[in-house]
Amino acid sequence: MAASSHRIMLGPLVAAIDQGTSSTRFLVFNSKTAELLSHHQVEIRQSFPREGWVEEDPKEILQSVYECMERTCEKLTQLNIDITNIKAIGVTNQRETTLVWDKETGEPLYNAIVWLDLRTQSTVERLINKTPGRNKNHLKHRTGLPISTYFSAVKLRWLMDNVDEVREAVESHRAMFGTVDSWLIWCLTGGKSGGVHCTDVTNASRTMLFNIHTLDWDPELCSYFGIPMEILPRVRSSSEIYGLMKICSSRKSSALSGIPISGCLGDQSAALVGQMCFQDGQAKNTYGTGCFLLRNTGTKPVMSDHGLLTTLAYKLGRDQPAFYALEGSVAIAGAVVRWLQDNLGIVSSSEELEKLAASVGTSYGCYFVPAFSGLYAPYWEPSARGIICGLTQFTNRSHVAFAALEAVCFQTREILDAMNQDSGIPLTQLQVDGGMTSNRLLMQLQADILCIPVVKPSMPETTALGAAMAAGAAEGVSVWSLNPEDLSEVTSEKFEPQINTEESEFRYARWKKAVQKSMNWETTEPVANGNGESSIFSSAPLGFYLLGSMLMLVGAKYLAGGC
């Protein structure tokens, strides 16, 4: 009886698909209280075919969504919650990750090229070389972005240049391009049998093909990259009904069939909405695979003079104004934990990393710059590579663990400094979210290094919450009010700075010195041999040195034999 009455009290529910770089989740929220009722998570495998290449299987991504839906529906049933109360589904996704598929067969034509992939460095260099003054900001007045390996257009250009299946599909008008949101929405609304090919303004603004002023694809940008506009998805707002779910009746989640997909936001914009940063000047930082600080700048785009991006924050309805944000993007945050775990084997989990770092409480002069994919904001320097410096015989793995956490905080400090310079109004506290915020040591370090309080919400799933809010508030759904007075108050925990400003500035200055040493390690793409492997003779000086050394050894052996 109690369960039955509880079921009635819940009212309308809204679900969110949160497809991130390292995992997929399906979450269900109460639209009246923003309470998370149930969720399920599945990890996504990444493949690294060559140095700097990062790929994921589009079919695995889609299958992970189905699995998360199935398991979450099972959990809701066990809780005696009626699945038919779910009135809308939102989608939030890793941005910039690039996919091309065949609209006739529904098959992906290549793996998804992940946002932090570096294979397009030579493509970027070619593009920059043809711009007036070799200016990487040549397109910034239209796109808000520098020409960089980060964004989708250069990945799509690489696919068209290097993958026969993609080139042939484009030439025969069978190709569809999209970021992960487009791929999922197309598949979930019917795929080759009438699937909706669309994206929203936040994801479109990360492609370098989108004009942030006209809010549509730009013919001149498409011409610049040599990309036919017919393969692009239709650009929609972040909150409207795109299509209805179509799920096979044999699946346990078939109860979701017919539910509108009515929200779509790139993950960082979704977190901004989920943190309810609707006012000009409000900001949040998300700690995931990378680290992303966004500051709402209102209805007019603000161009950065200090290495930040201008991006679409959200457009919550077809007839609603678009809001913009300044963004600082860091490629490697949580990914450094995975690297220490998988590549070096010095920790077995993020919890162990926190314990190790806490056991010493200092890096003992060790500084870690995790520029595995070059440096993003504020440098936009693809030639940088990761370094660990300041090592002594005293340094151990605990100091390296501490330095890794400090690196995340220092990178955020660099972005915050740039943001304060661009806005002219220093941020007085930082709202945070994302998986790494469960690390209390990291949050305290962040407050110490920024010298301002860090505020963490008690409900950390703000990215999924933002997608759910957009979906539930859409015209034709209207079960979630976005009026400020109707939004639920979110409880939070505040971390106050605990070290003096002088020590913070000293450590930050040492970090900046380490960053300079990480620069200019790679200048051009290595020359590959016939097997696709990099050759040691691709470097002329190294090649001559090795060849000369071998000749000397042969000569010495010959002379020795002669005696």
Coordinates of C-alpha atoms in Angstrom, one line a residue:
M1 CA 0.0 0.0 0.0
A2 CA 2.8 2.4 0.9
A3 CA 4.7 1.5 -2.3
S4 CA 1.6 2.2 -4.3
S5 CA 1.0 5.6 -2.7
H6 CA 4.7 6.4 -3.1
R7 CA 4.4 5.6 -6.8
I8 CA 1.5 8.1 -7.2
M9 CA 3.4 10.8 -5.3
L10 CA 6.4 10.7 -7.6
G11 CA 4.6 12.3 -10.5
P12 CA 6.2 12.8 -13.9
L13 CA 9.7 11.4 -14.3
V14 CA 12.4 12.5 -16.8
A15 CA 15.4 10.3 -18.0
A16 CA 18.8 11.3 -19.4
I17 CA 21.3 9.5 -21.5
D18 CA 24.8 10.7 -20.4
Q19 CA 27.3 9.4 -22.9
G20 CA 30.8 10.4 -21.8
T21 CA 34.3 9.6 -22.9
S22 CA 34.9 6.8 -20.5
S23 CA 31.3 5.6 -19.7
T24 CA 27.6 5.7 -20.5
R25 CA 24.9 6.2 -18.0
F26 CA 21.1 6.2 -18.0
L27 CA 19.5 8.2 -15.2
V28 CA 15.9 8.9 -14.1
F29 CA 14.9 12.0 -12.1
N30 CA 11.8 13.2 -10.4
S31 CA 10.8 16.3 -12.4
K32 CA 9.3 18.0 -9.3
T33 CA 12.2 17.6 -6.9
A34 CA 15.2 16.9 -9.2
E35 CA 15.8 13.7 -7.1
L36 CA 17.8 11.0 -8.8
L37 CA 15.7 7.8 -8.5
S38 CA 17.9 5.2 -10.3
H39 CA 20.7 4.9 -12.8
H40 CA 23.1 2.4 -14.4
Q41 CA 26.6 2.9 -15.8
V42 CA 28.7 1.0 -18.3
E43 CA 32.3 1.7 -19.1
I44 CA 33.4 2.4 -22.7
R45 CA 36.6 0.9 -24.1
Q46 CA 39.0 3.2 -25.8
S47 CA 41.5 2.0 -28.4
F48 CA 44.8 3.6 -29.2
P49 CA 45.8 2.3 -32.7
R50 CA 48.9 4.5 -32.8
E51 CA 50.6 7.1 -30.6
G52 CA 48.2 10.0 -30.2
W53 CA 45.2 8.2 -31.7
V54 CA 42.1 7.7 -29.6
E55 CA 39.1 5.8 -31.0
E56 CA 35.8 4.2 -29.7
D57 CA 33.4 1.8 -31.4
P58 CA 30.2 3.6 -32.3
K59 CA 28.3 0.3 -32.1
E60 CA 29.6 -0.3 -28.6
I61 CA 28.6 3.2 -27.6
L62 CA 25.0 2.5 -28.9
Q63 CA 24.9 -0.9 -27.2
S64 CA 26.0 0.6 -23.9
V65 CA 23.0 3.0 -24.1
Y66 CA 20.6 0.1 -24.6
E67 CA 22.3 -1.9 -21.7
C68 CA 22.0 1.1 -19.4
M69 CA 18.3 1.6 -20.3
E70 CA 17.6 -2.1 -19.7
R71 CA 19.3 -2.2 -16.3
T72 CA 17.8 1.1 -15.1
C73 CA 14.3 -0.1 -16.1
E74 CA 14.9 -3.3 -14.1
K75 CA 16.0 -1.3 -11.0
L76 CA 12.9 1.0 -11.3
T77 CA 10.6 -2.0 -11.4
Q78 CA 12.3 -3.5 -8.3
L79 CA 11.7 -0.1 -6.6
N80 CA 8.0 -0.4 -7.6
I81 CA 8.3 2.7 -9.7
D82 CA 6.1 2.8 -12.8
I83 CA 8.4 3.2 -15.9
T84 CA 5.4 4.6 -17.9
N85 CA 5.7 7.8 -15.7
I86 CA 8.9 8.7 -17.7
K87 CA 7.6 11.5 -20.0
A88 CA 10.8 12.6 -21.8
I89 CA 14.4 11.7 -22.4
G90 CA 17.4 14.1 -22.7
V91 CA 20.8 13.4 -24.3
T92 CA 24.1 14.7 -23.2
N93 CA 27.4 13.6 -24.7
Q94 CA 31.1 13.9 -25.1
R95 CA 31.6 16.8 -27.6
E96 CA 33.7 17.0 -30.7
T97 CA 34.0 13.2 -31.0
T98 CA 33.4 12.5 -34.7
L99 CA 31.4 9.8 -36.5
V100 CA 30.4 9.1 -40.1
W101 CA 27.9 6.4 -41.0
D102 CA 26.0 5.0 -44.0
K103 CA 22.4 6.2 -44.0
E104 CA 21.3 3.3 -46.1
T105 CA 22.8 0.4 -44.1
G106 CA 23.0 2.2 -40.7
E107 CA 26.6 1.0 -40.3
P108 CA 29.5 3.2 -39.0
L109 CA 32.1 3.7 -41.7
Y110 CA 35.0 4.1 -39.2
N111 CA 35.5 4.2 -35.5
A112 CA 34.5 7.3 -33.6
I113 CA 37.5 9.6 -33.4
V114 CA 37.6 10.9 -29.9
W115 CA 37.9 14.6 -29.1
L116 CA 41.4 14.4 -27.6
D117 CA 42.8 12.5 -30.6
L118 CA 46.0 14.0 -32.1
R119 CA 46.2 12.4 -35.6
T120 CA 45.0 15.6 -37.2
Q121 CA 48.1 17.6 -36.2
S122 CA 49.5 17.7 -39.7
T123 CA 46.0 18.6 -41.1
V124 CA 45.9 21.5 -38.7
E125 CA 49.4 22.6 -39.7
R126 CA 48.3 22.6 -43.4
L127 CA 45.2 24.6 -42.6
I128 CA 47.1 27.2 -40.5
N129 CA 49.8 27.5 -43.2
K130 CA 47.2 28.6 -45.8
T131 CA 45.7 31.3 -43.5
P132 CA 46.8 34.9 -43.7
G133 CA 49.8 35.4 -41.3
R134 CA 49.6 31.7 -40.3
N135 CA 47.0 32.7 -37.7
K136 CA 45.4 29.9 -35.8
N137 CA 42.6 32.3 -34.8
H138 CA 41.7 33.0 -38.4
L139 CA 38.2 31.6 -38.1
K140 CA 37.6 32.7 -34.5
H141 CA 35.3 35.7 -35.4
R142 CA 32.8 33.2 -36.8
T143 CA 33.4 30.0 -34.8
G144 CA 34.7 31.3 -31.4
L145 CA 37.4 28.6 -31.8
P146 CA 41.1 28.4 -32.8
I147 CA 42.1 26.0 -35.6
S148 CA 43.0 22.9 -33.5
T149 CA 43.1 19.1 -33.4
Y150 CA 40.3 19.3 -30.8
F151 CA 37.3 20.2 -33.0
S152 CA 35.2 18.0 -35.3
A153 CA 35.8 19.6 -38.7
V154 CA 39.5 18.6 -38.9
K155 CA 38.6 15.0 -37.8
L156 CA 36.0 14.8 -40.5
R157 CA 38.5 16.2 -43.0
W158 CA 41.0 13.5 -42.0
L159 CA 38.3 10.8 -42.4
M160 CA 37.5 12.0 -45.9
D161 CA 41.2 12.1 -46.8
N162 CA 42.3 8.8 -45.3
V163 CA 39.4 6.3 -45.2
D164 CA 38.2 5.0 -48.5
E165 CA 34.8 3.9 -47.2
V166 CA 34.1 7.5 -45.9
R167 CA 35.2 9.1 -49.1
E168 CA 33.1 6.8 -51.3
A169 CA 30.0 7.2 -49.1
V170 CA 30.4 11.0 -49.3
E171 CA 30.8 10.9 -53.1
S172 CA 27.7 8.6 -53.5
H173 CA 25.6 10.8 -51.1
R174 CA 25.2 8.0 -48.5
A175 CA 27.3 9.6 -45.7
M176 CA 26.0 11.1 -42.5
F177 CA 28.2 13.0 -40.2
G178 CA 27.5 13.7 -36.5
T179 CA 28.9 14.0 -33.0
V180 CA 27.8 11.4 -30.5
D181 CA 24.4 13.1 -29.9
S182 CA 23.5 12.9 -33.6
W183 CA 24.5 9.2 -33.8
L184 CA 22.4 8.3 -30.8
I185 CA 19.3 10.3 -31.6
W186 CA 19.4 9.0 -35.2
C187 CA 19.7 5.4 -34.0
L188 CA 17.1 5.7 -31.2
T189 CA 14.5 7.3 -33.4
G190 CA 14.6 4.6 -36.1
G191 CA 18.0 4.7 -37.7
K192 CA 17.9 3.8 -41.4
S193 CA 14.1 3.5 -41.0
G194 CA 13.3 7.2 -40.6
G195 CA 15.8 8.2 -37.9
V196 CA 16.1 11.9 -37.1
H197 CA 19.4 13.4 -38.2
C198 CA 19.9 16.4 -35.9
T199 CA 22.1 18.1 -33.4
D200 CA 21.7 21.1 -31.0
V201 CA 23.4 24.5 -31.0
T202 CA 25.9 23.5 -28.2
N203 CA 27.3 20.5 -30.1
A204 CA 27.2 22.3 -33.4
S205 CA 29.3 25.1 -32.0
R206 CA 32.1 22.7 -31.3
T207 CA 32.6 21.6 -35.0
M208 CA 34.2 24.7 -36.5
L209 CA 31.5 24.5 -39.2
F210 CA 28.9 26.5 -37.3
N211 CA 28.5 30.3 -37.3
I212 CA 27.9 31.3 -33.6
H213 CA 26.2 34.5 -34.8
T214 CA 23.7 33.1 -37.4
L215 CA 23.2 29.9 -35.3
D216 CA 23.5 27.7 -38.4
W217 CA 26.1 25.9 -40.6
D218 CA 28.2 28.4 -42.4
P219 CA 28.7 27.7 -46.2
E220 CA 32.1 29.5 -46.2
L221 CA 33.4 27.5 -43.3
C222 CA 32.3 24.3 -45.0
S223 CA 34.0 25.4 -48.2
Y224 CA 37.2 26.2 -46.2
F225 CA 37.3 22.6 -44.9
G226 CA 36.0 21.1 -48.1
I227 CA 33.0 19.5 -46.4
P228 CA 29.7 19.1 -48.2
M229 CA 26.8 20.6 -46.2
E230 CA 24.4 17.7 -47.2
I231 CA 26.1 15.3 -44.7
L232 CA 25.6 17.6 -41.7
P233 CA 22.7 17.2 -39.2
R234 CA 19.9 19.8 -38.9
V235 CA 20.7 22.2 -36.1
R236 CA 17.9 22.5 -33.4
S237 CA 17.6 24.2 -30.1
S238 CA 18.7 22.3 -26.9
S239 CA 15.1 21.8 -25.7
E240 CA 12.4 20.7 -28.1
I241 CA 11.0 17.4 -29.3
Y242 CA 13.3 15.9 -31.9
G243 CA 11.6 12.5 -32.3
L244 CA 10.1 9.5 -30.5
M245 CA 12.0 6.6 -29.1
K246 CA 11.8 3.4 -31.1
I247 CA 12.9 0.3 -29.1
C248 CA 12.5 -3.3 -30.2
S249 CA 9.5 -4.9 -28.4
S250 CA 11.7 -7.8 -27.2
R251 CA 13.7 -5.5 -25.0
K252 CA 12.8 -5.0 -21.3
S253 CA 13.1 -1.2 -22.0
S254 CA 10.5 -1.4 -24.7
A255 CA 8.2 0.6 -22.3
L256 CA 10.4 3.6 -23.4
S257 CA 9.1 3.3 -27.0
G258 CA 7.1 6.4 -28.0
I259 CA 8.7 8.6 -25.3
P260 CA 10.0 11.9 -26.9
I261 CA 13.7 12.7 -27.0
S262 CA 13.4 16.4 -26.2
G263 CA 16.6 17.6 -24.7
C264 CA 20.1 17.7 -26.2
L265 CA 23.2 19.4 -24.8
G266 CA 26.9 18.9 -25.1
D267 CA 28.1 17.6 -21.7
Q268 CA 29.7 20.9 -20.5
S269 CA 26.7 22.9 -21.4
A270 CA 24.5 20.3 -19.7
A271 CA 26.5 20.7 -16.5
L272 CA 26.1 24.5 -16.7
V273 CA 22.3 24.0 -16.9
G274 CA 22.4 21.4 -14.2
Q275 CA 24.3 23.7 -11.9
M276 CA 21.6 26.3 -12.7
C277 CA 24.1 28.9 -13.9
F278 CA 21.5 30.9 -15.8
Q279 CA 22.8 34.3 -14.9
D280 CA 25.5 36.3 -16.7
G281 CA 28.8 35.8 -14.7
Q282 CA 27.9 32.4 -13.1
A283 CA 30.5 29.7 -13.7
K284 CA 31.1 26.0 -13.2
N285 CA 34.0 23.6 -13.6
T286 CA 33.5 20.0 -14.5
Y287 CA 36.2 17.4 -13.6
G288 CA 35.8 14.4 -15.9
T289 CA 38.2 12.8 -18.5
G290 CA 39.2 16.4 -19.2
C291 CA 38.5 19.6 -17.2
F292 CA 36.1 22.3 -18.5
L293 CA 35.4 25.7 -16.9
L294 CA 32.4 27.6 -18.4
R295 CA 31.2 31.1 -17.6
N296 CA 27.8 32.3 -18.7
T297 CA 28.2 35.5 -20.7
G298 CA 24.5 36.1 -21.5
T299 CA 22.9 36.5 -24.9
K300 CA 26.0 38.1 -26.6
P301 CA 29.2 36.2 -27.5
V302 CA 32.3 37.5 -25.8
M303 CA 35.6 36.9 -27.7
S304 CA 38.5 36.0 -25.5
D305 CA 41.9 37.8 -25.7
H306 CA 43.5 35.2 -23.4
G307 CA 43.2 31.8 -25.1
L308 CA 39.6 30.9 -24.1
L309 CA 36.8 29.6 -26.4
T310 CA 33.5 31.3 -27.2
T311 CA 30.8 28.7 -27.2
L312 CA 27.0 28.2 -27.1
A313 CA 25.9 27.7 -23.5
Y314 CA 22.3 26.6 -24.3
K315 CA 19.2 27.6 -26.2
L316 CA 16.3 26.3 -24.2
G317 CA 13.5 26.3 -26.8
R318 CA 13.0 27.1 -30.4
D319 CA 11.7 30.6 -29.6
Q320 CA 14.1 31.2 -26.7
P321 CA 17.3 33.3 -27.0
A322 CA 20.7 31.6 -27.3
F323 CA 23.0 32.1 -24.4
Y324 CA 26.8 32.0 -24.8
A325 CA 29.8 31.1 -22.5
L326 CA 33.5 31.6 -22.3
E327 CA 35.2 28.2 -21.9
G328 CA 38.5 27.0 -20.8
S329 CA 39.2 23.4 -21.9
V330 CA 41.8 21.1 -20.3
A331 CA 42.4 17.8 -22.2
I332 CA 43.7 15.7 -19.3
A333 CA 42.2 15.6 -15.8
G334 CA 40.6 12.3 -14.7
A335 CA 42.5 10.7 -17.6
V336 CA 45.7 11.2 -15.7
V337 CA 44.4 8.8 -13.0
R338 CA 43.7 6.2 -15.6
W339 CA 47.2 6.7 -17.0
L340 CA 48.8 6.2 -13.6
Q341 CA 46.7 3.1 -13.2
D342 CA 46.8 1.5 -16.6
N343 CA 50.1 2.7 -18.1
L344 CA 52.4 2.9 -15.0
G345 CA 50.6 0.6 -12.6
I346 CA 51.4 2.7 -9.6
V347 CA 47.8 2.8 -8.4
S348 CA 44.9 0.4 -8.8
S349 CA 42.1 3.0 -8.3
S350 CA 41.3 6.6 -7.9
E351 CA 40.6 6.0 -4.2
E352 CA 44.2 4.6 -3.8
L353 CA 45.5 7.7 -5.6
E354 CA 43.8 9.9 -3.1
K355 CA 45.2 7.9 -0.2
L356 CA 48.7 7.9 -1.6
A357 CA 48.7 11.7 -2.2
A358 CA 47.2 12.3 1.3
S359 CA 49.8 10.2 3.0
V360 CA 52.6 12.8 2.0
G361 CA 50.5 16.0 1.7
T362 CA 53.0 17.5 -0.7
S363 CA 54.7 16.8 -4.1
Y364 CA 58.1 17.6 -2.5
G365 CA 59.0 19.9 -5.5
C366 CA 57.7 17.4 -8.1
Y367 CA 55.6 18.9 -10.9
F368 CA 53.5 17.0 -13.4
V369 CA 52.3 18.5 -16.7
P370 CA 50.0 15.9 -18.3
A371 CA 50.1 17.3 -21.8
F372 CA 49.4 13.9 -23.4
S373 CA 47.3 15.5 -26.1
G374 CA 49.2 18.7 -26.3
L375 CA 48.0 21.7 -24.3
Y376 CA 44.5 23.1 -24.7
A377 CA 43.4 26.4 -23.1
P378 CA 45.0 28.9 -22.8
Y379 CA 47.9 27.8 -24.9
W380 CA 46.4 25.8 -27.8
E381 CA 49.8 24.2 -28.3
P382 CA 49.6 20.7 -29.9
S383 CA 53.5 20.3 -29.8
A384 CA 53.5 20.1 -26.0
R385 CA 54.0 16.7 -24.4
G386 CA 53.7 15.4 -20.8
I387 CA 56.6 15.8 -18.4
I388 CA 57.3 15.1 -14.8
C389 CA 60.1 17.3 -13.4
G390 CA 61.7 18.3 -10.1
L391 CA 62.5 14.6 -9.3
T392 CA 65.1 13.8 -6.6
Q393 CA 66.2 10.5 -5.0
F394 CA 63.6 11.2 -2.3
T395 CA 60.7 11.3 -4.7
N396 CA 58.4 8.3 -4.6
R397 CA 55.0 7.3 -6.1
S398 CA 53.1 9.2 -3.4
H399 CA 54.7 12.4 -4.4
V400 CA 53.9 11.7 -8.1
A401 CA 50.3 11.0 -7.1
F402 CA 50.1 14.3 -5.3
A403 CA 51.7 16.1 -8.3
A404 CA 49.1 14.5 -10.6
L405 CA 46.2 16.0 -8.5
E406 CA 48.0 19.3 -8.2
A407 CA 48.3 19.4 -12.0
V408 CA 44.5 19.3 -12.4
C409 CA 44.2 22.2 -10.0
F410 CA 47.0 24.3 -11.7
Q411 CA 45.4 23.8 -15.1
T412 CA 42.1 25.1 -13.7
R413 CA 44.0 28.1 -12.1
E414 CA 45.4 29.0 -15.6
I415 CA 41.9 29.0 -17.1
L416 CA 40.4 30.9 -14.2
D417 CA 43.1 33.6 -14.5
A418 CA 42.3 34.0 -18.2
M419 CA 38.6 34.1 -17.6
N420 CA 39.0 36.8 -14.9
Q421 CA 41.1 38.9 -17.3
D422 CA 38.6 38.5 -20.1
S423 CA 35.6 39.4 -18.0
G424 CA 37.3 42.0 -15.8
I425 CA 35.2 40.6 -12.8
P426 CA 37.1 38.1 -10.7
L427 CA 35.1 35.0 -9.8
T428 CA 34.6 34.9 -6.0
Q429 CA 33.8 31.2 -5.8
L430 CA 33.9 28.2 -8.1
Q431 CA 31.0 25.7 -8.5
V432 CA 32.3 22.2 -9.4
D433 CA 30.9 18.9 -10.5
G434 CA 32.0 15.7 -12.2
G435 CA 33.4 12.3 -11.1
M436 CA 36.7 13.7 -9.7
T437 CA 34.9 15.9 -7.2
S438 CA 34.4 12.8 -4.9
N439 CA 38.2 13.3 -4.2
R440 CA 38.1 15.5 -1.2
L441 CA 41.8 16.1 -1.3
L442 CA 41.5 17.4 -4.8
M443 CA 38.7 19.8 -3.9
Q444 CA 40.8 21.2 -1.0
L445 CA 43.9 21.5 -3.2
Q446 CA 41.7 23.4 -5.8
A447 CA 40.5 25.9 -3.2
D448 CA 44.1 26.3 -1.9
I449 CA 45.5 26.9 -5.4
L450 CA 42.7 29.2 -6.6
C451 CA 42.6 31.1 -3.2
I452 CA 38.8 31.2 -3.4
P453 CA 36.1 28.8 -2.0
V454 CA 35.2 25.7 -4.1
V455 CA 31.5 24.7 -3.9
K456 CA 30.4 21.1 -4.6
P457 CA 26.7 20.2 -4.9
S458 CA 25.6 17.2 -2.8
M459 CA 24.0 15.6 -5.9
P460 CA 27.0 15.3 -8.3
E461 CA 25.1 14.2 -11.4
T462 CA 24.7 17.7 -12.7
T463 CA 25.5 16.9 -16.3
A464 CA 22.7 14.4 -16.6
L465 CA 20.4 16.6 -14.6
G466 CA 20.9 19.4 -17.1
A467 CA 19.9 17.2 -20.0
A468 CA 16.8 16.0 -18.0
M469 CA 15.9 19.6 -17.3
A470 CA 16.1 20.6 -20.9
A471 CA 14.0 17.5 -21.9
G472 CA 11.4 18.0 -19.3
A473 CA 10.9 21.7 -20.0
A474 CA 10.5 21.3 -23.8
E475 CA 7.3 22.5 -25.5
G476 CA 4.9 19.6 -25.7
V477 CA 6.4 18.0 -22.6
S478 CA 6.4 20.8 -20.0
V479 CA 6.8 18.7 -16.9
W480 CA 9.9 20.6 -15.6
S481 CA 9.8 24.3 -14.8
L482 CA 12.9 26.3 -15.4
N483 CA 11.6 29.4 -13.6
P484 CA 14.2 30.4 -10.9
E485 CA 11.6 30.3 -8.1
D486 CA 10.5 26.8 -9.1
L487 CA 14.0 25.3 -9.2
S488 CA 14.9 23.0 -6.3
E489 CA 17.5 24.4 -3.9
V490 CA 20.6 22.2 -4.1
T491 CA 22.6 21.5 -0.9
S492 CA 26.3 21.8 -1.2
E493 CA 29.7 21.5 0.6
K494 CA 32.2 24.4 0.6
F495 CA 36.0 24.0 0.6
E496 CA 37.7 27.1 1.9
P497 CA 41.4 27.9 1.1
Q498 CA 43.7 26.7 3.9
I499 CA 47.2 27.9 2.8
N500 CA 48.5 31.4 2.5
T501 CA 48.5 33.2 -0.8
E502 CA 52.3 33.4 -1.0
E503 CA 52.7 29.6 -0.9
S504 CA 50.0 29.2 -3.5
E505 CA 51.7 31.7 -5.8
F506 CA 55.1 30.1 -5.3
R507 CA 53.8 26.6 -6.3
Y508 CA 51.8 28.1 -9.2
A509 CA 55.0 29.9 -10.5
R510 CA 56.9 26.6 -10.4
W511 CA 54.1 24.9 -12.3
K512 CA 54.2 27.6 -15.0
K513 CA 57.9 27.0 -15.4
A514 CA 57.3 23.3 -15.9
V515 CA 54.6 24.1 -18.6
Q516 CA 57.2 26.0 -20.6
K517 CA 59.5 23.0 -20.5
S518 CA 56.7 20.8 -21.9
M519 CA 56.4 23.0 -25.1
N520 CA 57.7 22.2 -28.6
W521 CA 58.5 18.5 -28.1
E522 CA 56.7 17.5 -31.3
T523 CA 56.8 19.8 -34.4
T524 CA 55.6 17.6 -37.2
E525 CA 53.9 14.2 -37.6
P526 CA 56.4 11.3 -37.7
V527 CA 57.1 9.7 -41.1
A528 CA 55.7 6.2 -41.2
N529 CA 57.4 3.2 -42.9
G530 CA 55.6 0.8 -45.2
N531 CA 54.1 -1.0 -42.3
G532 CA 52.5 2.2 -40.9
E533 CA 55.0 2.3 -38.1
S534 CA 57.1 5.3 -37.3
S535 CA 60.7 5.0 -38.4
I536 CA 63.7 6.1 -36.4
F537 CA 65.2 7.4 -39.6
S538 CA 62.3 9.9 -39.9
S539 CA 64.5 12.3 -38.0
A540 CA 67.4 13.1 -40.3
P541 CA 70.0 14.0 -37.6
L542 CA 69.1 10.8 -35.6
G543 CA 69.2 8.8 -38.8
F544 CA 72.7 10.0 -39.8
Y545 CA 73.9 9.4 -36.2
L546 CA 72.6 5.8 -36.0
L547 CA 73.8 5.0 -39.6
G548 CA 77.2 6.4 -38.8
S549 CA 77.4 4.5 -35.5
M550 CA 76.5 1.2 -37.3
L551 CA 79.2 1.8 -39.9
M552 CA 81.8 2.5 -37.2
L553 CA 80.9 -0.8 -35.4
V554 CA 81.1 -2.8 -38.7
G555 CA 84.4 -1.1 -39.4
A556 CA 85.8 -1.9 -35.9
K557 CA 84.6 -5.5 -36.1
Y558 CA 86.4 -5.8 -39.5
L559 CA 89.6 -4.3 -38.2
A560 CA 89.5 -6.6 -35.2
G561 CA 89.0 -9.6 -37.4
G562 CA 91.9 -8.5 -39.6
C563 CA 94.3 -8.7 -36.5

